[in-house]
CSV table of C-alpha atoms and ligand atoms in Angstrom, one decimal:
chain,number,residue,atom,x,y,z
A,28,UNK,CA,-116.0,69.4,3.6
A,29,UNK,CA,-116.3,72.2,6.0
A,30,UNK,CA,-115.1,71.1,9.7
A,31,UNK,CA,-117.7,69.9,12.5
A,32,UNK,CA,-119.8,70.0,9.3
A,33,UNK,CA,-120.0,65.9,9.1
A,34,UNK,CA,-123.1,64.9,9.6
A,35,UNK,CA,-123.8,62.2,12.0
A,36,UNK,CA,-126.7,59.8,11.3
A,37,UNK,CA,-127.3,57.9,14.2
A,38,UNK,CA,-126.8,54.5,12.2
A,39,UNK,CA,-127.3,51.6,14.4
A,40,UNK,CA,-128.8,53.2,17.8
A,41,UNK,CA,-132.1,51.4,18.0
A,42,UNK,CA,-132.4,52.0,21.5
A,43,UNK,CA,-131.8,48.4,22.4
A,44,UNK,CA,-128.7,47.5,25.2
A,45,UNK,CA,-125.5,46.8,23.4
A,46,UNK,CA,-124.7,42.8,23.5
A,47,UNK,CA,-121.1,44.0,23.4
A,48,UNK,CA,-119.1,46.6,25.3
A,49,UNK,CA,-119.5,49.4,23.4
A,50,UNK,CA,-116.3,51.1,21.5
A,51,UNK,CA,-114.7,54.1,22.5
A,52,UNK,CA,-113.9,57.2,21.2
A,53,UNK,CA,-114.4,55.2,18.7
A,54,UNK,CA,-112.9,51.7,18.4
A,55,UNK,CA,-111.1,52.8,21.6
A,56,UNK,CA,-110.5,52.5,25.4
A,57,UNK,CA,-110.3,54.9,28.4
A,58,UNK,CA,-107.2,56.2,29.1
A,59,UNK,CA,-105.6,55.9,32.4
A,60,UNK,CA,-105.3,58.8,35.1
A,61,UNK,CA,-102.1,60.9,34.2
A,62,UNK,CA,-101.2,58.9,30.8
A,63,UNK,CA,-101.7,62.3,28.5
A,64,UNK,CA,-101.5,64.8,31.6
A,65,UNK,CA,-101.6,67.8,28.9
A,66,UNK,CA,-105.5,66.5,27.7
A,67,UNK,CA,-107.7,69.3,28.4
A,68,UNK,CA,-111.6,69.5,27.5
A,69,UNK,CA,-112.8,73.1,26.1
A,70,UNK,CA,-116.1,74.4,27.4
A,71,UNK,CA,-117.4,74.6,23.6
A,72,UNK,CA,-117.8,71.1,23.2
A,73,UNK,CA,-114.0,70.3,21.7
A,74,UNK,CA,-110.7,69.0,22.7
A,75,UNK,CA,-106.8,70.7,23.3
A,76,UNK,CA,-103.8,69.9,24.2
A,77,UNK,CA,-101.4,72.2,26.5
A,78,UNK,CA,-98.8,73.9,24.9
A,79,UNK,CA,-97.9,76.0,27.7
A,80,UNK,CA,-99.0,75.5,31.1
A,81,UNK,CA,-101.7,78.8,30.0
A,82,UNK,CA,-101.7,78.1,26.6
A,83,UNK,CA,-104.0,75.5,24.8
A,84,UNK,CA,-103.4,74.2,21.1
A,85,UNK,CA,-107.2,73.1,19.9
A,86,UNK,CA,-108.6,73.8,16.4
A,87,UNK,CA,-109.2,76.9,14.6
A,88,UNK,CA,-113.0,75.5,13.7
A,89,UNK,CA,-113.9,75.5,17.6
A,90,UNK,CA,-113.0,79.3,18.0
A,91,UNK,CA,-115.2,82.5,16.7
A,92,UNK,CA,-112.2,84.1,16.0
A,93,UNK,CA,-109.4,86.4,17.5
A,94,UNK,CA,-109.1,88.9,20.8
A,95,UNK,CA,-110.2,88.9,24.1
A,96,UNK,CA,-112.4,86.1,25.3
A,97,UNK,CA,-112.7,85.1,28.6
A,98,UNK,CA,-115.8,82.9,27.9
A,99,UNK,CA,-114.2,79.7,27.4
A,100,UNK,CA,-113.6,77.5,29.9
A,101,UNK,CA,-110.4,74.8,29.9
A,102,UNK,CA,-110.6,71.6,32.0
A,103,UNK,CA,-107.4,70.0,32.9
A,104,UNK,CA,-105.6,67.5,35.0
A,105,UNK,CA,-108.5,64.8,34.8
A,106,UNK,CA,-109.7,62.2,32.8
A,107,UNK,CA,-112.8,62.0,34.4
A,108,UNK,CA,-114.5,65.7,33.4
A,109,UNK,CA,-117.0,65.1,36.8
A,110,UNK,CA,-114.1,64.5,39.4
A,111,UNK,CA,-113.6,66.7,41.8
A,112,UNK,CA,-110.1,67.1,41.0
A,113,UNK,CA,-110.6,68.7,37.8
A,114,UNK,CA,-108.4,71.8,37.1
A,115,UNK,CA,-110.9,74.3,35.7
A,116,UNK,CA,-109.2,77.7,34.0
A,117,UNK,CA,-111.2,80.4,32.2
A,118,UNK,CA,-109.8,81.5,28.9
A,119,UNK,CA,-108.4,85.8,28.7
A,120,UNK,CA,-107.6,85.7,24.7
A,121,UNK,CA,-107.5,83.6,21.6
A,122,UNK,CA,-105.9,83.7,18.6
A,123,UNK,CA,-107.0,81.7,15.5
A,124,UNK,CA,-104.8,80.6,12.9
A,125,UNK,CA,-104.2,83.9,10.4
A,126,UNK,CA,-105.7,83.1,7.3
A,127,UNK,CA,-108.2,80.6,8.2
A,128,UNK,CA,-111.1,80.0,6.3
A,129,UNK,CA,-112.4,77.1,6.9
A,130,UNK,CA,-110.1,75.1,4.6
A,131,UNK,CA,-106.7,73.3,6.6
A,132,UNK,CA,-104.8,76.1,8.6
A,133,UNK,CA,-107.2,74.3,11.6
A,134,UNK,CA,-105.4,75.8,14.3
A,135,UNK,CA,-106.2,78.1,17.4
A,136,UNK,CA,-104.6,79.0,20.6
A,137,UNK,CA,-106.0,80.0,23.6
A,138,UNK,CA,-104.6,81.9,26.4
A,139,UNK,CA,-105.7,80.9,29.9
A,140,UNK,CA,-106.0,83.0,33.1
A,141,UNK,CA,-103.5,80.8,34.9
A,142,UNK,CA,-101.3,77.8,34.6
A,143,UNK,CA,-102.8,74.2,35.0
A,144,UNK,CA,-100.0,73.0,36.8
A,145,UNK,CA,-99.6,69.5,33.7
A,146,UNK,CA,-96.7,69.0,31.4
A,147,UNK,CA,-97.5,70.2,28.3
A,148,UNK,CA,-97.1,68.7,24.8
A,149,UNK,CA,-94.4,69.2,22.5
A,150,UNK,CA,-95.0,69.8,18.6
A,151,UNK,CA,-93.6,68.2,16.1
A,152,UNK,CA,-91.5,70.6,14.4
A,153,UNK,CA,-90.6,68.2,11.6
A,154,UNK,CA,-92.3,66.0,9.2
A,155,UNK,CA,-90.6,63.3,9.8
A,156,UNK,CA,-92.5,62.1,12.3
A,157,UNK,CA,-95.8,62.2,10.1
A,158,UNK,CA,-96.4,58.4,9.6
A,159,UNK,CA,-96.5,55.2,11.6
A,160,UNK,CA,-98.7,55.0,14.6
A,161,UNK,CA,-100.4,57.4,16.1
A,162,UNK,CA,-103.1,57.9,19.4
A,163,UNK,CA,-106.1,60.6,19.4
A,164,UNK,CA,-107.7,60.8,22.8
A,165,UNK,CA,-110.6,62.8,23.6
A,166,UNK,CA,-114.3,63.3,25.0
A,167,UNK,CA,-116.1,63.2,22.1
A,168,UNK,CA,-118.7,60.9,20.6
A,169,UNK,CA,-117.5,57.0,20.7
A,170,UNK,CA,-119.7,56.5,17.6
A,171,UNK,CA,-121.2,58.2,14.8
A,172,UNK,CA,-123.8,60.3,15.8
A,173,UNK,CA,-123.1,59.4,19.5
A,174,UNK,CA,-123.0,61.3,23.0
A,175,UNK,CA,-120.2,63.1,24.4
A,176,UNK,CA,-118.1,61.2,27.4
A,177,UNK,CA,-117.6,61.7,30.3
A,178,UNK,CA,-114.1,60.2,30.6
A,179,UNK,CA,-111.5,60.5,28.1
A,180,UNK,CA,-111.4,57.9,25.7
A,181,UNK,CA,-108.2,56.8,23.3
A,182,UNK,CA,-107.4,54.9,20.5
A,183,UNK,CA,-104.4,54.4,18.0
A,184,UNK,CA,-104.6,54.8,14.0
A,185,UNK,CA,-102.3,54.2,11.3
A,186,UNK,CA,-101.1,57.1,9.2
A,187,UNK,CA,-103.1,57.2,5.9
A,188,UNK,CA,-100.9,58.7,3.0
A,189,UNK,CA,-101.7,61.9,1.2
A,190,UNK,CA,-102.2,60.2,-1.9
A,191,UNK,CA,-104.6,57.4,-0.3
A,192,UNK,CA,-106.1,60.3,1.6
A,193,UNK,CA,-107.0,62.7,-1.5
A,194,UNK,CA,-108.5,59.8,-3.4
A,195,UNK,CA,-111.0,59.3,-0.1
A,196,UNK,CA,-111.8,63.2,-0.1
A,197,UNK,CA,-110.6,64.7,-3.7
A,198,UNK,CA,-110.1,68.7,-3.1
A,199,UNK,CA,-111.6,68.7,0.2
A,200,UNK,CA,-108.3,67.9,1.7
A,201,UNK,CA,-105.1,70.4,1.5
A,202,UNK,CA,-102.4,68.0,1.8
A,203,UNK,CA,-99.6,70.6,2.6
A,204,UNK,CA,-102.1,71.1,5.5
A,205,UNK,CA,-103.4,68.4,6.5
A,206,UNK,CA,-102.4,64.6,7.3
A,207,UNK,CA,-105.0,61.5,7.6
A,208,UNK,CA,-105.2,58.3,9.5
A,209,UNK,CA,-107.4,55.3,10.5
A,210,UNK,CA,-107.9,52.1,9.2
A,211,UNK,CA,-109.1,52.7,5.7
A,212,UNK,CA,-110.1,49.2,4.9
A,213,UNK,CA,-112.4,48.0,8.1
A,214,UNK,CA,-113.0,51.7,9.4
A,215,UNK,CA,-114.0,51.0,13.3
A,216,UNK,CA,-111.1,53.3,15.0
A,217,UNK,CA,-111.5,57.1,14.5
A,218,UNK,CA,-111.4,60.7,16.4
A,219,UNK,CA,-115.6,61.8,15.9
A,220,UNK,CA,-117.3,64.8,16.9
A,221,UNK,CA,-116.1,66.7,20.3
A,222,UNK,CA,-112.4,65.5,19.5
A,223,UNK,CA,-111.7,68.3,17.3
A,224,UNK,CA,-109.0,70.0,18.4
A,225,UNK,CA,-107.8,67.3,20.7
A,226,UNK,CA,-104.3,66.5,19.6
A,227,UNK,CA,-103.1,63.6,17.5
A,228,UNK,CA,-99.5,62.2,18.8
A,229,UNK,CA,-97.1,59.6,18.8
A,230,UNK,CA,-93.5,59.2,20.5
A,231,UNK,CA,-90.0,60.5,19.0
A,232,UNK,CA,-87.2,58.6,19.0
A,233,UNK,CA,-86.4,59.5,22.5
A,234,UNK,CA,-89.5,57.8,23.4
A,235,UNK,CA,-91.3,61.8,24.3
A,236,UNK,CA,-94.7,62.1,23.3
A,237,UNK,CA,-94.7,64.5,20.7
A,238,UNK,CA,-97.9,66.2,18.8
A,239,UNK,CA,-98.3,65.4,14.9
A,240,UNK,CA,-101.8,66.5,14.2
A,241,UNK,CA,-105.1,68.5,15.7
A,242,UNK,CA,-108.2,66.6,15.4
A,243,UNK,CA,-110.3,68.4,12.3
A,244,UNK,CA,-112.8,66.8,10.2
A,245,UNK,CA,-114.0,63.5,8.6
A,246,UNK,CA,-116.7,62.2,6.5
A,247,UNK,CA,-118.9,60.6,9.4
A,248,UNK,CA,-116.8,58.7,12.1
A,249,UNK,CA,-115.0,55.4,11.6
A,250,UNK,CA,-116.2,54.7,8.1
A,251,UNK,CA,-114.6,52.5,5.9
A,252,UNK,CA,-112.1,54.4,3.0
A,253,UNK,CA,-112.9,57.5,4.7
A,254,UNK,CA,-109.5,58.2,7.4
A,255,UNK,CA,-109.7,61.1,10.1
A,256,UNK,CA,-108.5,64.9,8.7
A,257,UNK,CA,-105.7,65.9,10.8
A,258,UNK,CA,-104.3,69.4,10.8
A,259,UNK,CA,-100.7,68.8,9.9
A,260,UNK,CA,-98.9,70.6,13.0
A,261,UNK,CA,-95.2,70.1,11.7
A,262,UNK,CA,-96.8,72.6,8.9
A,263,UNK,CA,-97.8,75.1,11.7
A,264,UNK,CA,-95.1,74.3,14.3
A,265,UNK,CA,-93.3,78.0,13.6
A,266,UNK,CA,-96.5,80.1,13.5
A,267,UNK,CA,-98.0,78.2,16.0
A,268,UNK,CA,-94.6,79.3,18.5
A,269,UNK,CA,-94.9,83.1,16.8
A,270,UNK,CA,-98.7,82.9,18.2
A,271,UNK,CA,-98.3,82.0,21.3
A,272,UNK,CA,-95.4,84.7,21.7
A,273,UNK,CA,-97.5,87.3,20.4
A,274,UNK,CA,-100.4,85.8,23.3
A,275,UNK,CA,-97.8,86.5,25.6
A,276,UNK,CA,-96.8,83.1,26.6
B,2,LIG,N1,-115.2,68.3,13.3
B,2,LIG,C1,-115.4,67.4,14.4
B,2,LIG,C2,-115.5,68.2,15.7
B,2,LIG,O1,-115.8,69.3,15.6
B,2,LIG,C3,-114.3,66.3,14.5
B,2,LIG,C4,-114.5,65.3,13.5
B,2,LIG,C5,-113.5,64.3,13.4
B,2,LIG,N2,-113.9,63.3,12.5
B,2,LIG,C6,-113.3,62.2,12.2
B,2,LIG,N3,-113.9,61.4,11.5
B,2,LIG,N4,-112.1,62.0,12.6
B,2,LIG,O2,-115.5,67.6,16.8
């Protein structure tokens, strides 16, 4: 499957009020003020997470491609996107991962104007912090088929296994690309569309948030035996650093 190509079908909206509280992001809650101060929202409708202070890690699926591009707007420093404390920083270039073509390698930086003044996010560099738990966070839909948010939204999923993942997706997934998670037998917890690019993370041992993954694709949202695609970053970690040299960071 081709990224941001899921389809969303709108299963269960009838129109009628929710009897419940309705999930988030999806199966999720909203995240406090300042707990993932290196969230940003991208003015295209995805997620990204600040790798420098004026660079932003998002997905390579969100971009058009490489140079100058001073069209996209980065929104930082809030979780609510309507506060009046938003940080809001226009893009100068971007740089999408060398050799994308729609299939893993989902990975794109973008160079912004000026610093947002948050601590950014640390990759992981290694693989051996691909399993366990993991959080996603982001503004995107908080059910299949459902409306953006306006304040950001997390939730935690298990790591899904490459082997567990490729029998859910066959050849769709690139396992030295890519790494899955959610809960594969209820479903109900998942990144969904207007979280790609948002970064998937967990903490290292010294207890530092670190990133593991870039929110990419999925078949639909939260669906039973069918995990979250995650662009594997401890994959991309050196050419990521090359990138952002060669952006001038
Ligand atoms: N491609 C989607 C986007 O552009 C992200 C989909 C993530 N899907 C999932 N089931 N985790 O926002």
């Amino acid at each position: 499957m081709v990224p941001g190509s899921a389809q969303a079908t709108g299963a269960g909206s009838d129109g009628a009020p929710d009897p419940v509280p309705s999930p988030k992001i999806v199966g999720g809650e909203k995240a406090q003020q300042g707990e993932f101060p290196w969230m940003v929202r991208l003015s295209m409708g995805c997620g990204g997470a600040l790798y420098k202070q004026d660079v932003v890690l998002t997905a390579a699926h969100c971009v058009e491609g490489s140079g100058e591009n001073t069209e996209i707007e980065a929104v930082g420093g809030v979780t609510d996107l309507s506060s009046p404390d938003a940080v809001k920083v226009n893009s100068t270039k971007v740089l999408q991962a060398p050799g994308y073509d729609g299939k893993g390698k989902d990975w794109a930086l973008i160079k912004l104007e000026k610093p947002i003044d948050q601590p950014t996010l640390p990759l992981a560099t290694s693989a051996d912090l691909n399993e366990g738990d993991f959080t996603v966070a982001g503004w995107g839909a908080d059910k299949e088929g459902g409306e953006q948010q306006q304040n950001l939204l997390k939730v935690d999923v298990p790591f899904v296994d490459d082997a567990t993942c490729g029998s859910a997706y066959g050849s769709e997934l690139t396992p030295e690309e890519e790494l899955c998670a959610g809960d594969l037998e209820n479903g109900g917890i998942d990144s969904c569309q207007g979280d790609s690019g948002g970064p998937l993370f967990r903490k290292d041992e010294a207890g530092e948030f670190v990133q593991v993954g870039i929110v990419s694709w999925g078949d639909g949202c939260a669906r039973p035996g069918k995990p979250g695609v995650y662009t594997e970053v401890s994959t991309f970690a050196a050419d990521i650093e090359k990138a952002a040299g060669e952006l001038g960071a």
